[in-house]
Short mmCIF file of C-alpha atoms in Angstrom, two decimals:
data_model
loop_
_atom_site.label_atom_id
_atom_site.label_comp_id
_atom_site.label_asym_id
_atom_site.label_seq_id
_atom_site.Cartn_x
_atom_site.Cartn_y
_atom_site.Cartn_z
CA UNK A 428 20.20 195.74 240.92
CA UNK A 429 22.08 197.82 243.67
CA UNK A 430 24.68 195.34 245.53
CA UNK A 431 24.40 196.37 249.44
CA UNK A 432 27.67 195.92 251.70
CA UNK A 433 27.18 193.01 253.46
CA UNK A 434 26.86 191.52 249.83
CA UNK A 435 30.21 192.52 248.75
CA UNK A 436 31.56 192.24 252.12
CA UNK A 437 31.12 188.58 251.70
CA UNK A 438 32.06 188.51 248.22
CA UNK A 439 35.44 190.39 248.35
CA UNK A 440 38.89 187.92 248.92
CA UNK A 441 40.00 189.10 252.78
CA UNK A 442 42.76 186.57 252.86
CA UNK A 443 42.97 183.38 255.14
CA UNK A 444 43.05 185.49 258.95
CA UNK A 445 39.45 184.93 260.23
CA UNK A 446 39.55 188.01 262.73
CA UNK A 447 36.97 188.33 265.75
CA UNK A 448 34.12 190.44 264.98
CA UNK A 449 31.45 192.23 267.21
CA UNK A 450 28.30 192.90 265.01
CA UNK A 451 26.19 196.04 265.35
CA UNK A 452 22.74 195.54 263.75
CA UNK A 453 18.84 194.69 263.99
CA UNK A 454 16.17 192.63 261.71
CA UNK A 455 17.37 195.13 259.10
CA UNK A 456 20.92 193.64 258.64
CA UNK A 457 19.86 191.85 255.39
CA UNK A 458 20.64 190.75 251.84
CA UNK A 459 18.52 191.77 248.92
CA UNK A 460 17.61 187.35 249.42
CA UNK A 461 16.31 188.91 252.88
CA UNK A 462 19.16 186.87 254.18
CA UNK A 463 20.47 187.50 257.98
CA UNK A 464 23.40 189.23 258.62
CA UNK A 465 23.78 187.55 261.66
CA UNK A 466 23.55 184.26 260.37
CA UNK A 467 25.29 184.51 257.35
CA UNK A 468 28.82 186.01 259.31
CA UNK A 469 28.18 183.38 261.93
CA UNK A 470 28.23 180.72 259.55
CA UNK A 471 31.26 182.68 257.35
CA UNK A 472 34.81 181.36 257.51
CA UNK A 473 35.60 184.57 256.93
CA UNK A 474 35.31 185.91 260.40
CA UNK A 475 34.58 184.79 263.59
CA UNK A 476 31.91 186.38 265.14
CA UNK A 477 32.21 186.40 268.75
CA UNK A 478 29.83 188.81 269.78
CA UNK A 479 26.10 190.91 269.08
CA UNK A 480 25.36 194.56 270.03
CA UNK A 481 21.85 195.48 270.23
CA UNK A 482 20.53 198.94 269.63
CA UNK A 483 17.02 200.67 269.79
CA UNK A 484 14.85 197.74 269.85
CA UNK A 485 17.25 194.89 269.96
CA UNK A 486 19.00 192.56 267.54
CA UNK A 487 15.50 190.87 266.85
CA UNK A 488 13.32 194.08 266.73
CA UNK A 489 11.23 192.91 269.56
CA UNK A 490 12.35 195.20 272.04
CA UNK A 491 10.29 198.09 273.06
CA UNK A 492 12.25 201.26 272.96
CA UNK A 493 11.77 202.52 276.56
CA UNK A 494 13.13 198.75 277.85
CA UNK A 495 16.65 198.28 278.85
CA UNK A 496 17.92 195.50 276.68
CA UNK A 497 20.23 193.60 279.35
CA UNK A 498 23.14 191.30 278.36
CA UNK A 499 21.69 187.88 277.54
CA UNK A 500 22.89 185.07 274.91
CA UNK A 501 20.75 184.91 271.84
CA UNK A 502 18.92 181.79 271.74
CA UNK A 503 19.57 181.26 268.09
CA UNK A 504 23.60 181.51 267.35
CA UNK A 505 24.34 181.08 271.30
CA UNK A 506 26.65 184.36 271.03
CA UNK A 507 26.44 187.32 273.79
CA UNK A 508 24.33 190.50 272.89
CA UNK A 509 25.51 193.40 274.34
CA UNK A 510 22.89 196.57 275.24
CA UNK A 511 23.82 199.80 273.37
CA UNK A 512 20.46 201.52 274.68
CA UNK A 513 20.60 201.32 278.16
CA UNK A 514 20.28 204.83 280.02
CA UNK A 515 23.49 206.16 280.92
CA UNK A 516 26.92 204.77 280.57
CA UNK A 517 28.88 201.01 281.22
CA UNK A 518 30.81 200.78 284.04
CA UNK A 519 33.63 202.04 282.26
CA UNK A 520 32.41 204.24 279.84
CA UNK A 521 31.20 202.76 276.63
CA UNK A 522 28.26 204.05 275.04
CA UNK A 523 25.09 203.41 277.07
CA UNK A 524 25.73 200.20 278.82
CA UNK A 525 28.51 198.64 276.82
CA UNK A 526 31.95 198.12 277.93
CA UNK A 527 35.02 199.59 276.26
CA UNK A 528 36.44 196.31 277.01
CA UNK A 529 33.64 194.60 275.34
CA UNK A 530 34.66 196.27 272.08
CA UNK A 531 38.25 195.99 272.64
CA UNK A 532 38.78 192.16 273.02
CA UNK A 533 37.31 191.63 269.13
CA UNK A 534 39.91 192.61 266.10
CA UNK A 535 36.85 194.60 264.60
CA UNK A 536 33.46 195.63 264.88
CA UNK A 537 30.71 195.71 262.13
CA UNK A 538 27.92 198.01 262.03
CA UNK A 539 25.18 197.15 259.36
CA UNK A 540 21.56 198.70 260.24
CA UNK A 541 19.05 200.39 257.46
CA UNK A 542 19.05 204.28 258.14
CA UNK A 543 16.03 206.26 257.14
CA UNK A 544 17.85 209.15 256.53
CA UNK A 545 16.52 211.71 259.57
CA UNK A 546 18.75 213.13 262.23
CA UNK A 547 15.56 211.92 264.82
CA UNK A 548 16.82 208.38 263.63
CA UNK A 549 18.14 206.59 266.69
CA UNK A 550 20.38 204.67 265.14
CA UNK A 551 22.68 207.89 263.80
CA UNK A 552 23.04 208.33 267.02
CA UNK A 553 24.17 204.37 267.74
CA UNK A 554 26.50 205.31 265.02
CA UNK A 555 28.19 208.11 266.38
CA UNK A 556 28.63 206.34 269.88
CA UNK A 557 29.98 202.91 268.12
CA UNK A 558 32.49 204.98 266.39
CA UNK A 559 33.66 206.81 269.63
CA UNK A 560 34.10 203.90 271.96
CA UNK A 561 35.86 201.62 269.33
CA UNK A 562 38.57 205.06 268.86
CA UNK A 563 38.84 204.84 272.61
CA UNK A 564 39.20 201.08 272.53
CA UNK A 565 41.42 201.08 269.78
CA UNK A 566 39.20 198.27 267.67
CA UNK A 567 38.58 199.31 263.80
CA UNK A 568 35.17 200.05 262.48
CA UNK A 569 33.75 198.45 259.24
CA UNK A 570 30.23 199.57 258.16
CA UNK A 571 28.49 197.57 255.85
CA UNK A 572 26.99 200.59 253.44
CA UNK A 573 23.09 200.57 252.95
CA UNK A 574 20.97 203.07 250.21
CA UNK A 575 19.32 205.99 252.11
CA UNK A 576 16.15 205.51 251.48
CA UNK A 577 15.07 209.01 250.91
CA UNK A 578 18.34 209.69 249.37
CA UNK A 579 15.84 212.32 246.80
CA UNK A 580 14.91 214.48 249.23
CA UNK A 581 18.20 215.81 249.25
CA UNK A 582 19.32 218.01 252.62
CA UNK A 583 16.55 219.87 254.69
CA UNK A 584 15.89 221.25 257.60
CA UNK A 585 17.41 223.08 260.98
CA UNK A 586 21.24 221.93 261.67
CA UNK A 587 21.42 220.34 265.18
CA UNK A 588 24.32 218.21 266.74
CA UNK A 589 24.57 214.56 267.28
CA UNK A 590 26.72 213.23 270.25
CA UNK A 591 30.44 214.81 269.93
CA UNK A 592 29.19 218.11 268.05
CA UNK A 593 28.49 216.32 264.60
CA UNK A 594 25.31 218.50 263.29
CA UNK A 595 22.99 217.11 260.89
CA UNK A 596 20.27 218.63 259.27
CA UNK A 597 16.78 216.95 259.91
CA UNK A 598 17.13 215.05 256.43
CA UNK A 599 20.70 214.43 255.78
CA UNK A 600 20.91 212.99 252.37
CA UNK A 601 23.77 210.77 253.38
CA UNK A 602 24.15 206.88 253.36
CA UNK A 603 24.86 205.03 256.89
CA UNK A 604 28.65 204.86 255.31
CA UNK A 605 29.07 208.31 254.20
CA UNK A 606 27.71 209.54 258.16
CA UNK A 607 30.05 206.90 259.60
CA UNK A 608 33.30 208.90 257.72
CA UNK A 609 31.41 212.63 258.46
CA UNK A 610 31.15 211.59 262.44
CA UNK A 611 34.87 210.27 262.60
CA UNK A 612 35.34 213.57 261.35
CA UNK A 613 33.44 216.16 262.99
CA UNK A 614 33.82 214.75 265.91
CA UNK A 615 37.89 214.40 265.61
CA UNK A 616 37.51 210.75 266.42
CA UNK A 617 40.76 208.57 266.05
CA UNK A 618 38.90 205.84 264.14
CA UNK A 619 39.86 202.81 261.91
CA UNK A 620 37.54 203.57 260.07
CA UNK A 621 36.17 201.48 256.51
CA UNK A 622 33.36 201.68 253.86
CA UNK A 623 31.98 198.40 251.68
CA UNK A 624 30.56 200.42 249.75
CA UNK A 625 27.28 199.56 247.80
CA UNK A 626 27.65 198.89 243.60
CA UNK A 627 25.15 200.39 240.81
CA UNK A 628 23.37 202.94 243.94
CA UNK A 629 22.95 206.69 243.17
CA UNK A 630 21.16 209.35 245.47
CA UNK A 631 18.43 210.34 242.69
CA UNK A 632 17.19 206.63 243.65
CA UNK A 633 14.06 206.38 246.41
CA UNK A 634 14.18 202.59 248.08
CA UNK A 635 11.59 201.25 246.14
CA UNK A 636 13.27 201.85 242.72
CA UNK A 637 15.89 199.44 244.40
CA UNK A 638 14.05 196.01 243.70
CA UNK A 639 14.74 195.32 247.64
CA UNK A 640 12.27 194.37 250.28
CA UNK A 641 11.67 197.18 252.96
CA UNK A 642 12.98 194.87 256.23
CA UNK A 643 11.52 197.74 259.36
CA UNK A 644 14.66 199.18 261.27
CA UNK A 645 12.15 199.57 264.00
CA UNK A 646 8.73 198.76 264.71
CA UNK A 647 7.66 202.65 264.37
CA UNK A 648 9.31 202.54 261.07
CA UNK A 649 7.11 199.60 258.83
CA UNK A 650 6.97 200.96 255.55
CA UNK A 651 8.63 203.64 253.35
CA UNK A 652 5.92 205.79 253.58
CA UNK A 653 6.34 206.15 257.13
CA UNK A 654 9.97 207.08 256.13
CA UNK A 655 9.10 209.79 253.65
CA UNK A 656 6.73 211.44 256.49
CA UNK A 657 8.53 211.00 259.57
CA UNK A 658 11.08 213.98 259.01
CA UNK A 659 8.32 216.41 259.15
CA UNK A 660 5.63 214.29 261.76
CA UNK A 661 8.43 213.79 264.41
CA UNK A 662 7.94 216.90 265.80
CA UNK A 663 4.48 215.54 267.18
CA UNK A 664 6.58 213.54 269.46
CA UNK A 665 6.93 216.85 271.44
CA UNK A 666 3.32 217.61 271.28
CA UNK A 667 0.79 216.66 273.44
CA UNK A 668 -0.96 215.11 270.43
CA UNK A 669 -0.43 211.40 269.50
CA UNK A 670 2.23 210.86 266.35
CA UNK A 671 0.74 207.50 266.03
CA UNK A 672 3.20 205.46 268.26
CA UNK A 673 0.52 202.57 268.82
CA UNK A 674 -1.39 202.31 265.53
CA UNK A 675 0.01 200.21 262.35
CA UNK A 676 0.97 204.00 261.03
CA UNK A 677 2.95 205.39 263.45
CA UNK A 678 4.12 209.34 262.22
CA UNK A 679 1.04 208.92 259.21
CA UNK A 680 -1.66 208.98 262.00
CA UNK A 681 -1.21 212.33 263.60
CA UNK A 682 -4.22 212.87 266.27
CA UNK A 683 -5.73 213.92 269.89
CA UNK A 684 -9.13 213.12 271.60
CA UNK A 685 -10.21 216.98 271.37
CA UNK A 686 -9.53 217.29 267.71
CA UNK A 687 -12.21 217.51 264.91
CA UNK A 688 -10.89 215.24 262.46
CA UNK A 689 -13.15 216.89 259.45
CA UNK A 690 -11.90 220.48 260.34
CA UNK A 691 -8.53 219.46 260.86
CA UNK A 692 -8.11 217.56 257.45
CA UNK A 693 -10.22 220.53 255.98
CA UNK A 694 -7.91 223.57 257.29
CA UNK A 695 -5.00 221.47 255.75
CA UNK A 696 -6.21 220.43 253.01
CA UNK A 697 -7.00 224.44 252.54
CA UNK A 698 -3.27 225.21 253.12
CA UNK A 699 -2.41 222.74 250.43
CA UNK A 700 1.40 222.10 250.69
CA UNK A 701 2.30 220.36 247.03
CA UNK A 702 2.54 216.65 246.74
CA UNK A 703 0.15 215.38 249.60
CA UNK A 704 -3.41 215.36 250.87
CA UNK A 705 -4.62 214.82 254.62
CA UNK A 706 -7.43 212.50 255.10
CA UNK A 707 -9.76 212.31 258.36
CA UNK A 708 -8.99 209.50 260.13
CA UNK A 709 -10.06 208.00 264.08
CA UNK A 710 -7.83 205.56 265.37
CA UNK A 711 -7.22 204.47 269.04
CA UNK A 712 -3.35 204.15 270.01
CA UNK A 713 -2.67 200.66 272.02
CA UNK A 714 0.29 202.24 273.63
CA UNK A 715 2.33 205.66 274.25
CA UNK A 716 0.23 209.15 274.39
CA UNK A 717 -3.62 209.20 274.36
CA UNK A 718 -3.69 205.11 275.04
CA UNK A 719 -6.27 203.03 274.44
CA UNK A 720 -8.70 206.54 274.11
CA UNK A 721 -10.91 207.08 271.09
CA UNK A 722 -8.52 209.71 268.85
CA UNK A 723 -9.19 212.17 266.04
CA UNK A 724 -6.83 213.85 263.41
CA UNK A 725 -5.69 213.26 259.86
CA UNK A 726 -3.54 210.74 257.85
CA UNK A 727 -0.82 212.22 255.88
CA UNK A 728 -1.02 210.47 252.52
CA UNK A 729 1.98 211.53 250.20
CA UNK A 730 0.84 211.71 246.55
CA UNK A 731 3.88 212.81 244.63
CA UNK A 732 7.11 212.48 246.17
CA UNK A 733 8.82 215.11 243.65
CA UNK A 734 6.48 218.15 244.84
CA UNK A 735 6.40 216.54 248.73
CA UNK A 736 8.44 218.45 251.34
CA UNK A 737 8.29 216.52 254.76
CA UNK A 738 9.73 219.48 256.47
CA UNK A 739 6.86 222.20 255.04
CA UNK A 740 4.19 219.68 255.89
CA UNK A 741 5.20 218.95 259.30
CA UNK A 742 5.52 222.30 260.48
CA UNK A 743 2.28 223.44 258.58
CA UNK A 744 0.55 220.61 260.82
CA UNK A 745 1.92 221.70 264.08
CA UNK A 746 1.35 225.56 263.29
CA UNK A 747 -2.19 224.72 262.58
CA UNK A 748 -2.68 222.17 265.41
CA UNK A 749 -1.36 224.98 267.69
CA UNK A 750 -3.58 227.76 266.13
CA UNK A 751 -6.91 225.48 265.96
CA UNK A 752 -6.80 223.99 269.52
CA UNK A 753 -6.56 225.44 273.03
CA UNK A 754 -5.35 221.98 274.38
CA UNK A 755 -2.41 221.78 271.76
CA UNK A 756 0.77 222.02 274.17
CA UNK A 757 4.34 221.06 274.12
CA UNK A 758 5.63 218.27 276.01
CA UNK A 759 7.91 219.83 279.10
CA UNK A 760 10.96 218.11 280.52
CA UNK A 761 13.47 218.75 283.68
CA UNK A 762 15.90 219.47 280.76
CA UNK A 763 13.39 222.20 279.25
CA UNK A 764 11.55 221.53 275.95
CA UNK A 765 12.30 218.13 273.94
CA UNK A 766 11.07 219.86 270.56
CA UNK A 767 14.13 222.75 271.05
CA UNK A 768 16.16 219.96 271.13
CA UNK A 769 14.93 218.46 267.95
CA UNK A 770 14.67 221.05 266.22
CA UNK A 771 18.24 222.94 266.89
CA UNK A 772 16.10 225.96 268.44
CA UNK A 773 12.76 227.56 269.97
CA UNK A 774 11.81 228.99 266.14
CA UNK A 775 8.97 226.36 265.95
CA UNK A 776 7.88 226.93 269.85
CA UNK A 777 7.99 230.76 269.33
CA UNK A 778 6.22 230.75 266.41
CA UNK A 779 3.11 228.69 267.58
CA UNK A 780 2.67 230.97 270.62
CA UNK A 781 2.88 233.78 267.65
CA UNK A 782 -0.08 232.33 265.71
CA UNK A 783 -2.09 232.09 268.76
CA UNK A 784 -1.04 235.42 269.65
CA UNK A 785 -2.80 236.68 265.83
CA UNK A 786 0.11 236.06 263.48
CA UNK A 787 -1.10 235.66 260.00
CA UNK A 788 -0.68 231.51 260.10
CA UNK A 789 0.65 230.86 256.30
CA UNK A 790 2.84 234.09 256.45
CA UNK A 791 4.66 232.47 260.00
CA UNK A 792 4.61 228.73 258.15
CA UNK A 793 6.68 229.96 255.23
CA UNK A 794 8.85 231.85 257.61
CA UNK A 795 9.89 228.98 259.57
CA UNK A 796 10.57 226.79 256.50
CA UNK A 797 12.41 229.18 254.45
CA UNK A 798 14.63 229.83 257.44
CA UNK A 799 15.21 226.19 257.76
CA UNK A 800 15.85 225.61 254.27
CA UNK A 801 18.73 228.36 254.09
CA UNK A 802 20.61 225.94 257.22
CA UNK A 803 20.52 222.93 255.17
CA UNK A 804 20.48 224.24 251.31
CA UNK A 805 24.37 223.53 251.21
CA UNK A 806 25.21 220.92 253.65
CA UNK A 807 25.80 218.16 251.18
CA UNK A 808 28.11 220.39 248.90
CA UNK A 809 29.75 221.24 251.84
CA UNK A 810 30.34 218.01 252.71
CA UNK A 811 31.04 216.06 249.35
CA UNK A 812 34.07 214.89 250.73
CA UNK A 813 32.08 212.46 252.63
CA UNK A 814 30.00 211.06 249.84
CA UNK A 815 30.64 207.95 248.15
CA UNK A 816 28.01 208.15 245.19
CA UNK A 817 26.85 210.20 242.83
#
């Protein structure tokens, strides 16, 4: 059985100093027991934790992700949580709404959240920010290593760059350790920065061959399946059709109120990308695009993760969505386009207005892919000095 970090964090012999701690993490921060990390360094004579740092959804997981998460004390341990989500920055610059001071009165700061292994992930991004403000504040950095749980898939997709420059391609391949050590280093950060590394993990490994319990990182993230699709359905999010924020399968549920959910499934089904199948489905989101209206569209059910490509099947969905329906459009912005922005580009914008415009649809699918695949083919070989496991 794979021994996570916070289990041989609190295992290894650190001496008699108890140091002050901050702790970055969400309902997530668990033992293979499903044991708190909150609790269990609160109640550790190990360290003494002085303080909690919420991101994306809070230290609970019952914050929305459009709310501001103010500074509160959590009822439970009586400690003060600190908002790392907040838009903009803290009165004197930390990273959206936390205080440099905040991180520099503790003698360290632990970060242990499950990542799901996509650049779109939120909580890379946390990562990257942590790491900068505790360089400028001086305070080291200890990340409590977690498996990626679609560690198989290996590297894929366009490169684009996190905060600082750091580029990632859409499906990284890397553990939350092995990003914390790229980060400090693409982005020339003077970090103290250390790894407990996991025992007995290895990236041919998907999370349920783990014998641990799948704990959501975020309510839009409840199972691994939504994990294995989401680096390929995220693009919806800069559609005008729902991704499924609002349903119990938020990024399987992919939908509008003007599609035909029997065509739809049918013209994909036709295309047949290896490893899944696309099943009508009608669902009505309680919340985000298309709310509370009768929707349309397909499931994404993956049947064989060997074959499956989340990257081929997402942009196969949103080149057909854009070539079947008139009302397809992307979401616009002050800033421009939000899908340039996740994808590193326009390819995927320019390429639906080429279907529409009588490009042979398959022919422009495989295009798009292939290109992305030559960006990420060698970023973990180029990067092996990051990784910690086989």
């Amino acid at each position: 059985m794979v021994t996570l970090g916070i289990e041989a964090f609190l295992d290894a012999d650190r001496g008699r100093v108890s140091p002050t701690v901050g702790l970055v993490t969400n309902p997530s921060g668990v033992t293979a027991d499903l044991e708190s990390t909150i609790d269990l360094l609160n109640g550790s004579d190990a360290v003494d934790l002085e303080a909690l740092f919420g991101p994306t959804h809070g230290i609970r997981g019952n914050e929305h992700s459009q709310d501001e998460i103010t500074e509160h004390i959590d009822e439970k341990t009586g400690l003060p949580v600190y908002d790392l989500t907040s838009q903009g920055t803290g009165r004197n610059g930390g990273p959206n709404g936390t205080t440099v001071e905040q991180i520099a009165n503790l003698d360290r700061l632990i970060y242990d959240i499950q990542e799901v292994g996509t650049r779109f992930s939120t909580f890379a991004r946390v990562l990257g920010r942590v790491l900068a403000e505790a360089a400028k504040a001086d305070t080291p950095v200890t990340v409590l290593d977690r498996p990626n749980p679609i560690a198989p898939f290996g590297s894929a997709g366009t490169l684009a760059g996190q905060p600082g420059g750091a580029a990632l391609p859409i499906v990284h391949g890397m553990t939350v350790g092995e990003l914390g050590r790229y980060f400090a280093n693409e982005m020339a950060l003077d970090a103290d920065l250390s790894i407990v590394e996991m025992e007995r993990w290895s990236r041919d490994r998907w999370f349920d061959d783990l014998e641990l319990t799948w704990v959501p990182p975020s309510p839009n993230m409840p199972s691994l399946d939504t994990a294995l699709v989401y680096p390929g359905t995220c693009l919806f999010e800069a559609t005008t059709l729902s991704e499924g924020r609002g349903t119990t399968n938020p990024f399987e549920l992919i939908g509008a109120p003007w599609v035909d959910a029997t065509a739809f499934a049918a013209m994909l089904n036709d295309i047949d990308p290896p490893g899944v199948k696309f099943r009508p489905a009608y669902f009505t989101p309680m919340f985000s695009k298309h709310e509370r209206s009768d929707v349309e569209g397909v499931q994404v059910h993956v049947l064989d993760r060997e074959t499956f490509d989340p990257i081929r099947v997402g942009v196969t969905m949103v080149l057909t969505a854009f070539y079947e329906y008139a009302e397809c459009g992307w979401v616009r912005t002050n800033g421009g386009y939000p899908i340039d922005e996740l994808t590193g580009g326009s390819e995927l914008r320019t390429a639906t207005a080429d279907v529409r415009n009588g490009a042979n649809l398959r022919m422009t699918i495989d295009h798009v892919v292939e290109g992305w695949e030559r960006e990420a083919a060698q970023f973990l070989e180029e990067n092996a000095e990051y990784l910690l496991y086989d």
